[in-house]
Amino acid sequence: MSAVKNYIDQNKNRFLEELISLLKLPSVSADKTYQNDVLMTAEAVKNYIEKAGCKKVEICETPGYPIVFGEHIIDANLPTILVYGHYDVQPADPIDLWDSPPFEPVIKKTELHPDGAIYARGSCDDKGQMYMHVKAFEIMMNLNTLPCNVKFMIEGEEEIGSPSLEWFVKRNEEKLSNDVILISDTGMISNQQPSITTGLRGLSYVEVEVTGPNRDLHSGLYGGAVANPINILTKMIASLHDENNHITIPGFYDKVIDATQEERTEMAKAPFSLDAYKKALDIEEVYGETGYTTNERNSIRPTLDVNGIWGGYTGEGAKTVIASKAYAKISMRLVPDQDPDEITKLFSDHFLSIAPKAVKVKVTPHHGGHPYVTPIDNIGYQAANKAYTETFGVPAIPQRSGGSIPIVALFEKELKSKTILMGFGLDSDAIHSPNEHFGVFNYLKGIETIPLFYKNYVELHQNQ
Ligand code: BES
Ligand code: MN
Ligand code: MN
């Protein structure tokens, strides 16, 4: 058994307990009620990184939640790996749908996780995956095998669009300087088939408000004679897709770089069962843009989705009313080379233009992020692939993901570094959903694989 494996074997209970202690802190960045918990989580993360042996760890204030920054420089001539992760989590709602309380972690066995999975908000996204890096670092420190310099940058606002990160990165370019950025905040194909995420979608997120009459009205006395904002809003939203599920916003696809037939053929080789996919979601049929496969629709194609819609009476029983206002939150996932600001503008112009005169429409942009694709002919990718091959016994498959981590494109722009996305979660781990979980196997396998990335990266870097 390798020394790393041996170390993990002897410390795995403690590794799990430490993660569980972090998962008990409800660090929900979106909800101010949890402000104190978010701040306490930053402290806890700082303490754990320190305890793992990192020489200098600090809590850096930002206009929003602080960033935990750690630095362990062993030799200025050696390369530096910057580890990014986030300690904030998504809100746990709807709480009723959780089988166990979201901030009281429990380990349960499942079909896909026969060694057990930790059930808690943030277990996979991203506390569990972030903490793998802290434990991998501890192992390299204690076994005296750390081959290079390390920086940790763990933020607390990822789930709300990283509003302070650009501010922080622009002011700290020197402090953050690195040779490669390493992130575990994505997924892999299965526990038998690792994959490396080579692309992320961008994001444009807007909120819309449709106002009709100046007050709620009796739907009998006024119904039929004035515009009902909910009727209008739903009609406007429905018109945003045509019969082929193409998005109808003029100019929306103008900057989309179409994948080549070769890339699409390569993509189609990744193991995927449409039947298993449908079964896991309890759906009769998949649904999406004509001319593309399921995996293409959720990774290389842009989308538009309503994330929430409200207005009028939603309480018990019936109330006959025409509401004064209706609202929706809409996200658009973007692919290279779509620009989030441009798309937000295109959306806004179009949405206002299709509104009938009988209503007033307001569009408010929320956060955005640029899409990202990375080539696989760099040493970071090769180091990761070699690491996976050693611990999983098979090479990793490059795969573009549908999710977004806006910081990745920003890092490339500001710090000129490539990011390697070594994710260990599974799509079925229910991130952002009730009953989020993270496999014990995945957690420990991540901890085992990361030190090999370091070793391979430094070797490849020296031979460059
Ligand atoms: N870790 C996820 C992103 C992710 C998950 C990428 C799985 C690829 C595979 C991240 O925490 C996240 O949820 N990002 C948000 C974007 C953000 C701006 C709120 C997202 O994708 O919705
Ligand atoms: Mn995440
Ligand atoms: Mn997330």
PDB file of C-alpha atoms and ligand atoms in Angstrom, residues 86 88-90 125-126 158-159 185 404 431-432, ligand 3:
ATOM      1  CA  HIS A  86     -15.825  27.866  -1.681  1.00  0.00           C
ATOM      2  CA  ASP A  88     -20.516  28.951   1.280  1.00  0.00           C
ATOM      3  CA  VAL A  89     -23.454  26.768   0.353  1.00  0.00           C
ATOM      4  CA  GLN A  90     -26.806  27.054  -1.376  1.00  0.00           C
ATOM      5  CA  ASP A 125     -20.715  21.533  -3.343  1.00  0.00           C
ATOM      6  CA  ASP A 126     -18.245  22.504  -2.180  1.00  0.00           C
ATOM      7  CA  GLU A 158     -19.534  31.576  -4.905  1.00  0.00           C
ATOM      8  CA  GLU A 159     -23.173  30.574  -4.688  1.00  0.00           C
ATOM      9  CA  ASP A 185     -16.018  21.922  -7.605  1.00  0.00           C
ATOM     10  CA  SER A 404     -20.786  27.640 -14.107  1.00  0.00           C
ATOM     11  CA  ILE A 431     -26.081  19.488  -5.403  1.00  0.00           C
ATOM     12  CA  HIS A 432     -28.400  22.497  -4.891  1.00  0.00           C
TER      13      HIS A 432
HETATM   14 MN    MN B   3     -23.100  25.457  -6.320  1.00  0.00          MN
END
